[in-house]
Short mmCIF file of C-alpha atoms in Angstrom, two decimals:
data_model
loop_
_atom_site.label_atom_id
_atom_site.label_comp_id
_atom_site.label_asym_id
_atom_site.label_seq_id
_atom_site.Cartn_x
_atom_site.Cartn_y
_atom_site.Cartn_z
CA MET A 1 -24.61 -24.02 -50.64
CA THR A 2 -22.52 -26.52 -48.84
CA LYS A 3 -19.52 -24.73 -50.25
CA THR A 4 -20.93 -21.52 -48.72
CA THR A 5 -21.29 -22.98 -45.59
CA ILE A 6 -18.03 -24.43 -45.26
CA ASN A 7 -16.15 -21.09 -46.46
CA ILE A 8 -18.27 -19.54 -43.17
CA GLY A 9 -17.15 -21.98 -41.10
CA LYS A 10 -13.27 -21.68 -41.96
CA VAL A 11 -13.88 -17.85 -41.34
CA ALA A 12 -15.99 -18.07 -38.44
CA VAL A 13 -13.61 -20.16 -36.51
CA PRO A 14 -10.60 -18.25 -36.86
CA ILE A 15 -12.68 -15.05 -36.10
CA PHE A 16 -14.26 -16.63 -32.95
CA ILE A 17 -11.01 -17.56 -31.55
CA ILE A 18 -9.47 -14.16 -32.29
CA ALA A 19 -12.54 -12.52 -30.31
CA LEU A 20 -11.98 -15.20 -27.38
CA ILE A 21 -8.64 -14.18 -26.99
CA ILE A 22 -9.05 -10.35 -27.14
CA PHE A 23 -11.99 -11.20 -24.89
CA ILE A 24 -9.58 -13.15 -22.30
CA TYR A 25 -7.05 -10.17 -22.56
CA PHE A 26 -9.12 -7.63 -21.98
CA GLY A 27 -11.65 -9.31 -19.60
CA SER A 28 -8.98 -10.45 -17.32
CA GLU A 29 -7.52 -7.06 -16.98
CA ASN A 30 -7.75 -5.98 -13.21
CA LYS A 31 -9.07 -2.55 -12.24
CA ILE A 32 -7.20 -0.21 -10.28
CA ASP A 33 -7.97 -0.07 -6.51
CA PRO A 34 -9.44 3.68 -6.17
CA ASP A 35 -7.94 3.76 -2.78
CA TRP A 36 -4.61 3.13 -4.52
CA ASN A 37 -4.73 6.82 -6.39
CA SER A 38 -6.33 8.55 -3.32
CA THR A 39 -3.51 7.40 -0.75
CA TYR A 40 -0.91 8.37 -3.26
CA GLU A 41 -2.27 12.24 -3.53
CA LEU A 42 -1.91 12.16 0.45
CA ILE A 43 1.92 12.10 -0.27
CA PRO A 44 2.21 14.90 0.85
CA PRO A 45 -1.25 15.98 2.06
CA LYS A 46 -2.98 18.65 0.53
CA VAL A 47 -5.50 19.78 3.42
CA LYS A 48 -5.71 22.73 5.71
CA THR A 49 -4.42 21.71 9.27
CA LEU A 50 -5.32 23.65 12.59
CA ILE A 51 -2.00 25.22 12.70
CA GLU A 52 -2.89 26.92 9.24
CA SER A 53 -6.47 27.88 10.63
CA GLU A 54 -5.97 30.49 13.11
CA ALA A 55 -8.71 32.87 11.53
CA ASP A 56 -11.11 29.97 11.04
CA LEU A 57 -10.52 28.94 14.66
CA GLN A 58 -11.30 32.58 15.65
CA SER A 59 -14.28 32.56 13.55
CA LEU A 60 -15.51 29.29 14.70
CA LEU A 61 -15.22 30.47 18.41
CA GLU A 62 -16.76 34.00 17.88
CA ASN A 63 -19.91 32.50 16.02
CA PHE A 64 -20.50 29.76 18.65
CA HIS A 65 -20.36 32.12 21.47
CA ASN A 66 -22.07 34.98 19.21
CA GLN A 67 -19.28 37.80 20.52
CA GLN A 68 -16.23 39.17 18.92
CA PHE A 69 -13.10 38.57 21.40
CA LYS A 70 -10.02 41.30 21.78
CA ASN A 71 -7.68 38.33 21.43
CA GLN A 72 -7.81 37.55 17.85
CA SER A 73 -5.60 34.53 18.69
CA LEU A 74 -8.06 33.00 21.37
CA GLY A 75 -9.36 30.33 19.04
CA TYR A 76 -6.00 29.08 18.33
CA GLN A 77 -4.67 29.46 21.75
CA LEU A 78 -7.61 27.28 23.23
CA ALA A 79 -7.00 24.62 20.48
CA ALA A 80 -3.21 24.41 20.99
CA ASP A 81 -3.62 23.92 25.04
CA PRO A 82 -1.82 22.11 25.95
CA PHE A 83 -0.27 21.79 22.51
CA LEU A 84 -1.42 22.01 18.71
CA PRO A 85 -2.54 18.49 17.32
CA THR A 86 -1.60 17.45 13.87
CA MET A 87 -5.30 17.36 12.40
CA GLU A 88 -7.60 18.57 9.73
CA PHE A 89 -9.64 21.92 10.59
CA GLU A 90 -12.61 20.34 8.69
CA LYS A 91 -12.44 17.19 10.79
CA PHE A 92 -12.04 19.39 14.10
CA LYS A 93 -14.97 21.86 12.99
CA TYR A 94 -17.43 18.95 11.91
CA PHE A 95 -17.16 17.38 15.32
CA PHE A 96 -17.22 20.90 16.78
CA ASP A 97 -20.54 21.57 15.11
CA LEU A 98 -21.87 18.08 16.15
CA LEU A 99 -21.79 19.28 19.74
CA THR A 100 -22.73 22.73 19.45
CA LYS A 101 -25.76 21.91 17.85
CA ASN A 102 -26.79 19.02 19.68
CA LYS A 103 -25.44 20.22 23.46
CA TYR A 104 -25.10 16.36 23.82
CA VAL A 105 -23.35 13.90 21.82
CA VAL A 106 -21.53 10.26 22.29
CA PHE A 107 -18.37 9.90 20.69
CA SER A 108 -17.33 6.62 20.09
CA SER A 109 -13.69 5.58 18.50
CA VAL A 110 -11.15 2.97 18.52
CA THR A 111 -7.63 2.70 19.97
CA GLY A 112 -5.16 5.77 18.67
CA THR A 113 -7.62 7.81 16.80
CA GLY A 114 -7.13 10.84 19.13
CA SER A 115 -10.45 11.14 20.17
CA SER A 116 -9.18 12.33 23.80
CA THR A 117 -7.38 15.22 22.11
CA ILE A 118 -10.21 16.37 19.82
CA ILE A 119 -12.67 16.22 22.67
CA ASP A 120 -10.44 18.28 24.87
CA ARG A 121 -9.91 21.16 22.19
CA ILE A 122 -13.73 21.27 21.66
CA ALA A 123 -14.06 21.47 25.43
CA ASN A 124 -11.57 24.67 25.79
CA LEU A 125 -13.56 26.08 22.82
CA VAL A 126 -17.23 25.89 24.61
CA ALA A 127 -15.91 26.63 28.09
CA LEU A 128 -13.28 29.02 27.53
CA ASP A 129 -12.03 28.50 31.15
CA LYS A 130 -10.80 24.99 32.68
CA GLU A 131 -12.86 26.13 35.57
CA ARG A 132 -15.99 25.42 33.27
CA ILE A 133 -14.88 21.95 32.29
CA LEU A 134 -15.84 18.63 34.42
CA LYS A 135 -13.99 15.65 33.15
CA ILE A 136 -15.07 12.43 34.54
CA ASN A 137 -12.94 9.00 33.74
CA CYS A 138 -14.96 5.89 34.31
CA ALA A 139 -13.43 2.38 35.43
CA PRO A 140 -15.15 -1.07 35.64
CA GLN A 141 -17.22 -1.98 38.75
CA PHE A 142 -17.26 1.69 40.05
CA ASP A 143 -20.91 2.24 39.05
CA LEU A 144 -22.15 3.19 42.67
CA ILE A 145 -19.04 5.10 43.77
CA TYR A 146 -19.56 7.22 40.49
CA HIS A 147 -23.00 8.04 41.51
CA LYS A 148 -22.26 9.03 45.05
CA LYS A 149 -19.44 11.11 44.00
CA TYR A 150 -20.99 13.13 41.23
CA ILE A 151 -24.90 13.04 41.92
CA PHE A 152 -26.19 12.10 45.62
CA LEU A 153 -23.07 12.03 48.25
CA GLU A 154 -24.28 10.42 51.32
CA GLU A 155 -22.27 11.53 54.53
CA ASP A 156 -23.20 11.12 58.36
CA GLU A 157 -26.63 9.68 57.04
CA LYS A 158 -27.19 13.11 55.45
CA SER A 159 -27.29 13.63 51.56
CA LYS A 160 -25.06 16.26 49.67
CA LYS A 161 -24.88 17.15 46.27
CA GLY A 162 -22.30 15.33 44.29
CA GLU A 163 -19.78 17.19 42.18
CA LEU A 164 -22.20 16.90 38.75
CA LEU A 165 -24.87 18.70 40.62
CA LYS A 166 -22.43 21.40 42.29
CA PHE A 167 -21.14 21.70 38.49
CA TRP A 168 -24.94 22.29 37.47
CA ASP A 169 -25.51 24.95 40.17
CA LYS A 170 -22.25 26.81 38.82
CA CYS A 171 -24.20 26.63 35.50
CA PHE A 172 -27.08 28.43 36.83
CA GLU A 173 -24.84 31.02 38.85
CA GLN A 174 -23.29 32.19 35.58
CA PRO A 175 -25.94 31.73 32.91
CA ASP A 176 -24.01 33.86 30.40
CA LYS A 177 -21.37 31.17 30.25
CA LYS A 178 -21.18 27.94 28.82
CA PHE A 179 -20.02 24.70 30.68
CA ILE A 180 -19.38 21.30 29.45
CA ALA A 181 -18.89 17.80 30.96
CA ILE A 182 -16.71 15.12 29.14
CA ILE A 183 -17.58 11.60 30.55
CA ASP A 184 -15.00 9.40 29.22
CA ASN A 185 -15.14 5.44 28.90
CA PHE A 186 -18.91 5.83 29.58
CA ASP A 187 -19.56 2.23 28.35
CA LYS A 188 -17.37 0.92 31.31
CA ILE A 189 -20.25 1.34 33.63
CA ASN A 190 -23.80 1.35 33.55
CA PRO A 191 -25.44 5.12 32.80
CA GLU A 192 -28.54 4.58 34.42
CA THR A 193 -26.92 3.32 37.80
CA PHE A 194 -24.43 6.33 37.76
CA PHE A 195 -27.23 9.23 37.34
CA GLY A 196 -29.68 7.47 39.39
CA PRO A 197 -33.34 6.63 38.08
CA GLN A 198 -34.85 10.11 38.69
CA ILE A 199 -31.97 12.19 36.91
CA TRP A 200 -31.93 9.42 34.03
CA GLU A 201 -35.84 9.96 33.41
CA LYS A 202 -35.24 14.01 33.48
CA LEU A 203 -32.72 13.40 30.88
CA ALA A 204 -35.41 11.70 28.39
CA ASP A 205 -38.18 14.57 29.65
CA GLN A 206 -37.16 17.70 31.11
CA ARG A 207 -40.74 17.93 32.40
CA GLU A 208 -39.89 15.27 34.94
CA LYS A 209 -39.77 16.83 38.52
CA VAL A 210 -36.70 15.75 40.72
CA PHE A 211 -36.04 16.94 44.04
CA PHE A 212 -33.22 16.94 46.42
CA ASN A 213 -33.67 18.00 50.22
CA GLY A 214 -36.67 19.76 49.06
CA GLU A 215 -34.78 21.80 46.15
CA GLU A 216 -35.97 21.22 42.49
CA ILE A 217 -33.31 19.58 40.42
CA ASN A 218 -33.17 20.81 36.70
CA ILE A 219 -30.66 20.58 34.02
CA PRO A 220 -29.25 24.10 33.18
CA GLU A 221 -29.26 25.47 29.48
CA ASN A 222 -26.07 26.38 29.22
CA PHE A 223 -24.54 23.01 29.82
CA TYR A 224 -23.04 20.81 27.37
CA MET A 225 -21.88 16.84 27.63
CA ILE A 226 -19.84 15.07 25.64
CA THR A 227 -19.46 11.13 26.61
CA THR A 228 -16.94 8.98 24.87
CA THR A 229 -16.86 4.95 24.60
CA LEU A 230 -14.11 2.73 23.29
CA SER A 231 -16.00 0.68 20.20
CA GLY A 232 -15.46 -3.00 20.30
CA ILE A 233 -13.05 -3.55 23.09
CA GLY A 234 -13.68 -3.32 26.70
CA SER A 235 -17.42 -2.17 26.64
CA ARG A 236 -19.19 -3.33 29.91
CA VAL A 237 -22.60 -2.02 28.55
CA GLN A 238 -23.61 -1.84 25.10
CA LEU A 239 -25.27 1.54 24.77
CA ASN A 240 -28.49 1.28 22.83
CA ASN A 241 -31.26 3.85 21.67
CA GLU A 242 -32.23 4.41 25.22
CA HIS A 243 -28.98 5.83 26.38
CA PHE A 244 -28.65 7.53 23.07
CA LYS A 245 -32.18 9.27 23.76
CA ARG A 246 -30.54 10.73 26.94
CA LEU A 247 -26.89 11.20 26.13
CA GLY A 248 -26.97 12.32 22.86
CA GLY A 249 -26.40 10.61 19.26
CA LEU A 250 -23.76 8.39 18.54
CA TYR A 251 -21.12 9.67 16.13
CA PHE A 252 -17.89 7.32 15.26
CA LEU A 253 -14.30 8.82 15.03
CA PRO A 254 -13.09 6.36 12.49
CA PRO A 255 -9.45 5.91 12.02
CA SER A 256 -7.86 8.81 9.64
CA THR A 257 -5.47 8.07 7.07
CA THR A 258 -4.79 11.55 6.17
CA GLU A 259 -3.38 12.21 9.48
CA LEU A 260 -1.33 9.49 9.54
CA ALA A 261 -0.27 10.98 6.29
CA LEU A 262 0.47 14.49 8.09
CA TYR A 263 2.19 12.82 10.84
CA LEU A 264 4.74 11.23 8.08
CA ASN A 265 4.93 14.44 6.33
CA ASP A 266 5.67 16.43 9.93
CA LYS A 267 8.29 13.85 10.72
CA LYS A 268 10.31 14.11 7.74
CA LYS A 269 10.24 17.85 7.77
CA GLU A 270 11.48 17.47 11.55
CA LEU A 271 14.61 15.11 10.49
CA LYS A 272 15.19 17.39 7.60
CA SER A 273 15.33 20.40 9.71
CA GLU A 274 17.67 18.55 12.04
CA ILE A 275 19.90 17.18 9.33
CA ASP A 276 20.15 20.98 7.82
CA SER A 277 20.88 22.34 11.14
CA LYS A 278 23.66 19.77 12.22
CA GLY A 279 24.87 18.53 9.04
CA LYS A 280 24.55 14.87 7.96
CA SER A 281 27.56 13.62 9.34
CA ASN A 282 26.69 14.63 12.79
CA ILE A 283 22.95 13.06 12.80
CA GLU A 284 22.62 9.23 14.02
CA VAL A 285 22.33 6.48 11.27
CA LYS A 286 18.80 5.37 12.63
CA LYS A 287 17.61 9.08 11.95
CA LEU A 288 19.21 9.19 8.45
CA ARG A 289 17.55 5.80 7.64
CA GLU A 290 14.24 7.29 8.86
CA TYR A 291 14.61 10.18 6.75
CA GLU A 292 15.23 8.19 3.65
CA ALA A 293 12.34 5.93 4.37
CA LEU A 294 10.25 9.06 4.82
CA SER A 295 11.61 10.85 1.62
CA ASN A 296 10.83 7.56 -0.53
CA LYS A 297 7.42 8.20 -2.28
CA GLU A 298 6.92 4.64 -2.97
CA ASN A 299 7.46 3.42 0.69
CA MET A 300 5.17 6.31 2.07
CA HIS A 301 2.55 5.28 -0.61
CA LYS A 302 2.78 1.73 0.59
CA VAL A 303 2.69 2.27 4.20
CA ILE A 304 -0.38 4.71 3.76
CA TYR A 305 -2.24 2.52 1.35
CA PHE A 306 -1.73 -0.74 3.78
CA PHE A 307 -2.85 1.28 6.74
CA GLU A 308 -6.30 2.11 5.09
CA LYS A 309 -6.80 -0.96 3.42
CA ALA A 310 -5.77 -3.03 6.63
CA ASN A 311 -8.70 -1.01 8.59
CA ASP A 312 -11.08 -1.75 5.93
CA LEU A 313 -10.72 -5.30 5.73
CA ILE A 314 -10.79 -5.54 9.66
CA TYR A 315 -13.99 -3.60 9.45
CA ASP A 316 -15.92 -5.71 6.73
CA GLU A 317 -14.51 -8.80 8.34
CA TYR A 318 -14.48 -8.37 12.01
CA SER A 319 -15.65 -5.37 13.45
CA ARG A 320 -15.37 -1.65 13.41
CA GLY A 321 -14.20 -1.83 17.00
CA LEU A 322 -11.07 -4.04 15.92
CA GLN A 323 -9.81 -1.19 13.84
CA LEU A 324 -6.54 0.68 14.60
CA GLY A 325 -6.19 4.42 14.87
CA GLN A 326 -3.50 6.80 13.32
CA TRP A 327 -1.89 7.61 16.69
CA ASN A 328 -1.50 3.85 17.66
CA ASN A 329 2.66 3.07 17.79
CA LEU A 330 2.63 1.58 14.34
CA ARG A 331 2.64 5.15 12.98
CA LYS A 332 6.31 4.74 14.03
CA LEU A 333 6.61 1.54 11.56
CA TYR A 334 7.36 3.23 8.32
CA ILE A 335 10.88 2.20 7.86
CA PRO A 336 10.75 -0.92 4.92
CA GLU A 337 12.20 -3.43 7.05
CA GLN A 338 9.67 -2.59 9.69
CA PHE A 339 6.70 -3.25 7.43
CA ASP A 340 6.28 -6.83 8.61
CA GLU A 341 5.98 -5.55 12.14
CA MET A 342 3.34 -3.35 11.08
CA VAL A 343 1.07 -6.00 9.43
CA MET A 344 1.62 -8.13 12.45
CA THR A 345 0.51 -5.10 14.93
CA PHE A 346 -2.93 -5.35 13.00
CA VAL A 347 -2.74 -9.30 13.13
CA ASN A 348 -1.93 -9.38 16.93
CA HIS A 349 -4.41 -6.63 17.76
CA VAL A 350 -7.49 -8.44 16.21
CA ASN A 351 -6.41 -11.93 17.54
CA ALA A 352 -6.23 -10.69 20.93
CA THR A 353 -10.05 -10.74 20.74
CA ASN A 354 -9.90 -14.67 19.99
CA PRO A 355 -12.23 -14.33 16.98
CA GLU A 356 -13.48 -17.34 15.51
CA LYS A 357 -11.80 -16.78 12.43
CA LYS A 358 -7.94 -15.85 13.07
CA LEU A 359 -6.43 -12.62 11.30
CA THR A 360 -3.14 -13.80 9.32
CA SER A 361 -0.57 -12.10 7.08
CA ASP A 362 -2.10 -14.26 4.21
CA SER A 363 -5.39 -12.19 4.76
CA PHE A 364 -3.66 -9.30 3.44
CA GLU A 365 -2.84 -11.11 0.27
CA ASN A 366 -4.89 -8.69 -2.06
CA PHE A 367 -3.24 -5.54 -0.82
CA PHE A 368 0.15 -7.43 -1.31
CA TYR A 369 -0.80 -7.93 -4.60
CA SER A 370 -1.99 -4.44 -5.38
CA PHE A 371 1.60 -3.22 -4.22
CA SER A 372 3.45 -5.35 -6.93
CA HIS A 373 0.93 -4.57 -9.62
CA ASP A 374 0.49 -0.91 -9.66
CA GLY A 375 -2.48 -0.76 -7.27
CA LYS A 376 -4.60 -3.48 -9.35
CA LEU A 377 -7.02 -5.57 -7.26
CA LYS A 378 -6.75 -9.04 -7.46
CA GLY A 379 -9.78 -10.49 -8.80
CA SER A 380 -11.47 -7.33 -10.08
CA ASN A 381 -11.40 -8.14 -13.64
CA PHE A 382 -14.28 -8.85 -15.90
CA ILE A 383 -14.44 -12.59 -16.00
CA SER A 384 -13.70 -13.16 -11.90
CA THR A 385 -16.56 -10.89 -11.50
CA SER A 386 -18.74 -12.50 -13.99
CA PHE A 387 -18.24 -15.97 -11.99
CA GLU A 388 -19.05 -14.26 -8.98
CA VAL A 389 -22.50 -13.18 -10.49
CA PHE A 390 -23.03 -16.65 -12.01
CA LYS A 391 -22.64 -17.93 -8.52
CA ALA A 392 -25.01 -16.05 -7.11
CA TRP A 393 -27.45 -16.69 -9.69
CA GLY A 394 -26.80 -20.65 -9.53
CA PHE A 395 -26.01 -20.73 -13.34
CA PHE A 396 -22.18 -21.19 -12.59
CA THR A 397 -21.84 -25.02 -13.51
CA GLU A 398 -23.54 -24.80 -16.75
CA PHE A 399 -21.73 -21.63 -17.55
CA VAL A 400 -18.18 -23.50 -16.65
CA VAL A 401 -19.02 -26.37 -18.67
CA ALA A 402 -19.85 -24.45 -21.61
CA ALA A 403 -17.20 -21.78 -21.41
CA SER A 404 -14.39 -24.20 -20.40
CA PHE A 405 -14.62 -26.12 -23.74
CA ALA A 406 -14.15 -22.74 -25.82
CA ILE A 407 -11.71 -20.96 -23.29
CA VAL A 408 -9.19 -24.19 -22.87
CA THR A 409 -9.13 -24.76 -26.81
CA ALA A 410 -8.28 -21.54 -27.32
CA LEU A 411 -5.70 -21.13 -24.57
CA PHE A 412 -4.18 -24.39 -25.42
CA SER A 413 -3.64 -23.47 -29.08
CA ALA A 414 -2.36 -20.28 -27.93
CA TYR A 415 -0.22 -21.82 -25.39
CA TYR A 416 1.18 -24.21 -27.71
CA VAL A 417 2.02 -21.67 -30.55
CA LYS A 418 3.51 -19.68 -27.94
CA LYS A 419 5.44 -22.22 -26.45
CA ARG A 420 7.00 -23.38 -30.08
CA LYS A 421 7.83 -19.95 -30.90
CA LYS A 422 9.64 -19.42 -27.64
CA LEU A 423 11.23 -22.88 -28.33
CA ILE A 424 12.49 -21.78 -31.71
CA ASN A 425 13.74 -18.43 -30.83
CA LYS A 426 15.38 -20.01 -27.78
CA TYR A 427 17.56 -22.25 -30.30
CA LEU A 428 18.30 -19.80 -33.14
CA SER A 429 19.19 -17.32 -30.34
CA GLU A 430 21.65 -19.54 -28.94
CA SER A 431 23.10 -20.63 -32.07
CA GLU A 432 23.43 -17.19 -33.19
CA ASN A 433 24.79 -16.00 -29.81
CA ILE A 434 27.36 -18.51 -29.70
CA TYR A 435 28.77 -17.73 -33.11
CA GLN A 436 28.90 -14.00 -32.10
CA LYS A 437 30.78 -14.70 -29.00
CA TYR A 438 33.45 -16.71 -31.17
CA VAL A 439 33.39 -13.87 -33.70
CA ALA A 440 34.30 -11.04 -30.83
CA SER A 441 36.62 -13.45 -29.67
CA HIS A 442 34.97 -13.99 -26.13
CA LEU A 443 35.41 -18.02 -27.03
CA HIS A 444 37.88 -20.05 -28.87
CA SER A 445 36.94 -22.22 -31.74
CA GLY A 446 37.34 -25.20 -29.74
CA GLU A 447 34.87 -23.81 -27.03
CA ALA A 448 32.37 -22.63 -29.80
CA LEU A 449 32.28 -26.22 -31.27
CA GLU A 450 31.71 -27.63 -27.94
CA GLU A 451 28.88 -25.27 -27.11
CA LEU A 452 27.26 -25.75 -30.49
CA ILE A 453 27.43 -29.69 -30.08
CA THR A 454 25.90 -29.44 -26.63
CA LEU A 455 22.81 -27.35 -28.32
CA LYS A 456 22.82 -30.09 -30.85
CA LYS A 457 22.19 -32.59 -28.13
CA GLU A 458 19.38 -30.45 -26.55
CA ILE A 459 17.48 -30.53 -29.96
CA ASP A 460 17.72 -34.24 -30.38
CA GLN A 461 16.54 -34.57 -26.87
CA ASP A 462 13.37 -32.36 -27.57
CA ALA A 463 12.94 -34.04 -30.84
CA LYS A 464 12.85 -37.47 -29.33
CA ASN A 465 10.15 -35.90 -26.76
CA GLY A 466 8.15 -34.46 -29.52
CA LYS A 467 8.68 -30.92 -28.34
CA ILE A 468 9.90 -30.24 -32.02
CA ASN A 469 9.07 -31.73 -35.31
CA TYR A 470 11.43 -33.38 -37.63
CA ALA A 471 11.19 -30.47 -39.90
CA GLU A 472 11.92 -28.05 -37.26
CA ALA A 473 14.88 -30.24 -36.27
CA ILE A 474 16.48 -30.38 -39.35
CA PHE A 475 16.15 -26.42 -39.74
CA PHE A 476 17.98 -26.44 -36.43
CA TYR A 477 20.62 -29.04 -37.67
CA ASN A 478 21.47 -27.05 -40.79
CA SER A 479 21.60 -23.69 -38.92
CA ILE A 480 23.91 -25.06 -36.39
CA ARG A 481 25.83 -26.92 -39.50
CA ASP A 482 26.25 -23.49 -40.86
CA ARG A 483 27.66 -21.93 -37.77
CA THR A 484 30.04 -25.24 -36.99
CA GLN A 485 31.47 -24.62 -40.88
CA ALA A 486 32.15 -21.15 -40.31
CA ILE A 487 33.93 -21.60 -37.23
CA GLU A 488 36.04 -24.57 -38.80
CA ILE A 489 36.95 -22.41 -41.88
CA THR A 490 38.04 -19.63 -39.57
CA ARG A 491 39.81 -22.32 -37.27
CA ASN A 492 41.48 -23.81 -40.65
CA ILE A 493 42.58 -20.48 -41.78
CA ASN A 494 44.15 -19.45 -38.66
CA GLN A 495 46.26 -22.57 -38.64
CA SER A 496 47.11 -22.23 -42.50
CA PHE A 497 48.32 -18.76 -41.77
CA MET A 498 49.99 -19.50 -38.51
CA GLN A 499 51.99 -22.30 -40.28
CA LEU A 500 52.94 -19.98 -43.50
CA VAL A 501 54.19 -17.10 -41.38
CA GLU A 502 56.67 -19.76 -38.94
CA THR A 503 57.88 -21.30 -42.46
CA PHE A 504 58.68 -18.10 -43.44
CA LEU A 505 60.62 -16.97 -40.34
CA GLU A 506 62.58 -20.05 -40.38
CA ASP A 507 65.73 -17.68 -41.11
CA ASN A 508 64.29 -14.88 -38.98
CA VAL A 509 63.78 -12.86 -41.99
CA ILE A 510 60.35 -11.82 -44.11
CA SER A 511 61.74 -11.08 -47.59
CA LYS A 512 59.62 -8.84 -49.76
CA SER A 513 58.30 -11.86 -51.89
CA GLU A 514 57.29 -13.58 -48.85
CA HIS A 515 55.47 -10.33 -47.51
CA LYS A 516 53.53 -10.39 -50.94
CA LYS A 517 52.69 -13.74 -50.57
CA LEU A 518 51.21 -13.15 -46.82
CA ASN A 519 49.23 -10.13 -48.10
CA SER A 520 47.94 -12.41 -51.00
CA PHE A 521 46.82 -14.69 -48.60
CA LEU A 522 44.70 -12.45 -46.96
CA GLU A 523 43.01 -11.12 -49.89
CA LYS A 524 41.75 -14.68 -50.82
CA ILE A 525 40.32 -15.32 -47.43
CA LYS A 526 39.21 -11.80 -47.08
CA PHE A 527 35.29 -12.90 -47.61
CA LYS A 528 35.79 -16.11 -45.98
CA ILE A 529 36.39 -15.26 -42.14
CA PRO A 530 34.83 -12.82 -40.04
CA LYS A 531 35.82 -9.21 -40.41
CA ASP A 532 37.48 -8.92 -37.06
CA ASP A 533 39.55 -12.23 -37.74
CA TYR A 534 40.54 -10.39 -41.07
CA ASN A 535 41.65 -7.54 -39.37
CA ARG A 536 43.44 -9.42 -36.67
CA LEU A 537 45.32 -11.39 -39.26
CA LYS A 538 46.05 -8.15 -41.13
CA ALA A 539 47.66 -6.68 -37.98
CA GLU A 540 49.64 -9.56 -37.49
CA VAL A 541 51.09 -9.57 -41.06
CA LYS A 542 52.09 -5.76 -40.47
CA LYS A 543 53.76 -6.66 -37.29
CA VAL A 544 55.78 -9.53 -38.53
CA TRP A 545 56.72 -7.41 -41.53
CA ASP A 546 57.80 -4.66 -39.14
CA GLU A 547 59.78 -6.54 -36.93
CA HIS A 548 61.31 -9.15 -39.37
CA GLY A 549 61.11 -7.37 -43.00
CA GLU A 550 64.34 -7.56 -45.07
CA LYS A 551 64.34 -4.04 -45.19
CA LYS A 552 65.49 -3.59 -42.01
#
């Protein structure tokens, strides 16, 4: 029974250590970030843009207005007024459908998302004519002024309709047409003050009666309204459900990594076209550098991936409103030397709001790790995530104490074995390298012997410090001794050969018998010296005989 137990123990320990090593190896393997692959697929983007969607835009237009237009490019032309933006068609359709189905919407965005661009194009398709679009741009502290200008205007102690109420009159005058108002930056003023209490209530309940100079004020059925806010920064009024009940649902326009990729791809095409038309020699160095950066897939992936992940981090740890959009000036920072500037653009943007926790370049350390590890997420391995789970459960200390002993023991054993193996390979390799350099005539015999002596001193020191044991040191000494003897034998043979040649050449003639003695000498030492040395000496005999042989 005891013998069986001992045998099981002897087997179990190695199995446990092997299993532990395998567990650590695979358990410490980090996972690849899904965003790493998805952003790589954006080079180039495989999406349908507005420029490729003429028929789709026309269909969108005709379905909304419930009529066919003679001009089959009208939808495209309206979307391209004043220019056709770089945008996914599906994104445009999504926000267009939100408005046309709800009539009133609130679009919230951050700096550089291109919200004004998409809203203007949506308004063009809704109204068909600039005359049926009313744009109101809001600025802080002008609440009452806007109320008087757009709702009720008082002149000479008489009240007159403001521009919005006159706009509603136009809606009633042309019931078969559609009209739209865009109120930009509405969070910078008080919406209730802008509309006034009566119309504010009517927006919540159409049954509310509002009169102006004896005339009842109603909101037209063919009237649409887009309200915009800038999320996070500069808001004077925090809109809530009472506002959304009147102004429409809140929808966020997030930063678009896809549109950034589209912009970079278009920029690359633009530069390529210029280079092809003018010739490379006629293009500025700066533009050539830009084209090179845009053509480097690895560089583009780094830019696009960082844009995506930096915005995700800001959203998670700070605020959605502090993200940066794809049309911010950072889109121009795609040359490798500008990457640090791109990083600092995010840092400075967030820190300008004086957050309690400052954003620094170190905050993006995990993304930098992914750059150099093929997209792997730092700390995403099984072991790291398990630690976090144990922390959450409150068992972390007990787990660490129990696991540390086994892990440290296994790691120390593996480290010790690996280190000794590395040290052994180092000395064997260095000894062999010195000898091979000598054989290849890269080192003279004296230099080779000196390097072997230096290597022996290193071994002496490691033996004294306990890095290698006595048996290993003896093994290395024998190896060095063998190399040293081989070099010394070769050196002595060389010296003997040269002395023999000098003796035979005292009369400046090599006789046939002397030539025969030289060849006999070579045959005797043929297997005592390296092949290269033997061939060199053989060539030397031939040369001496050709120049000084008695046959001449």
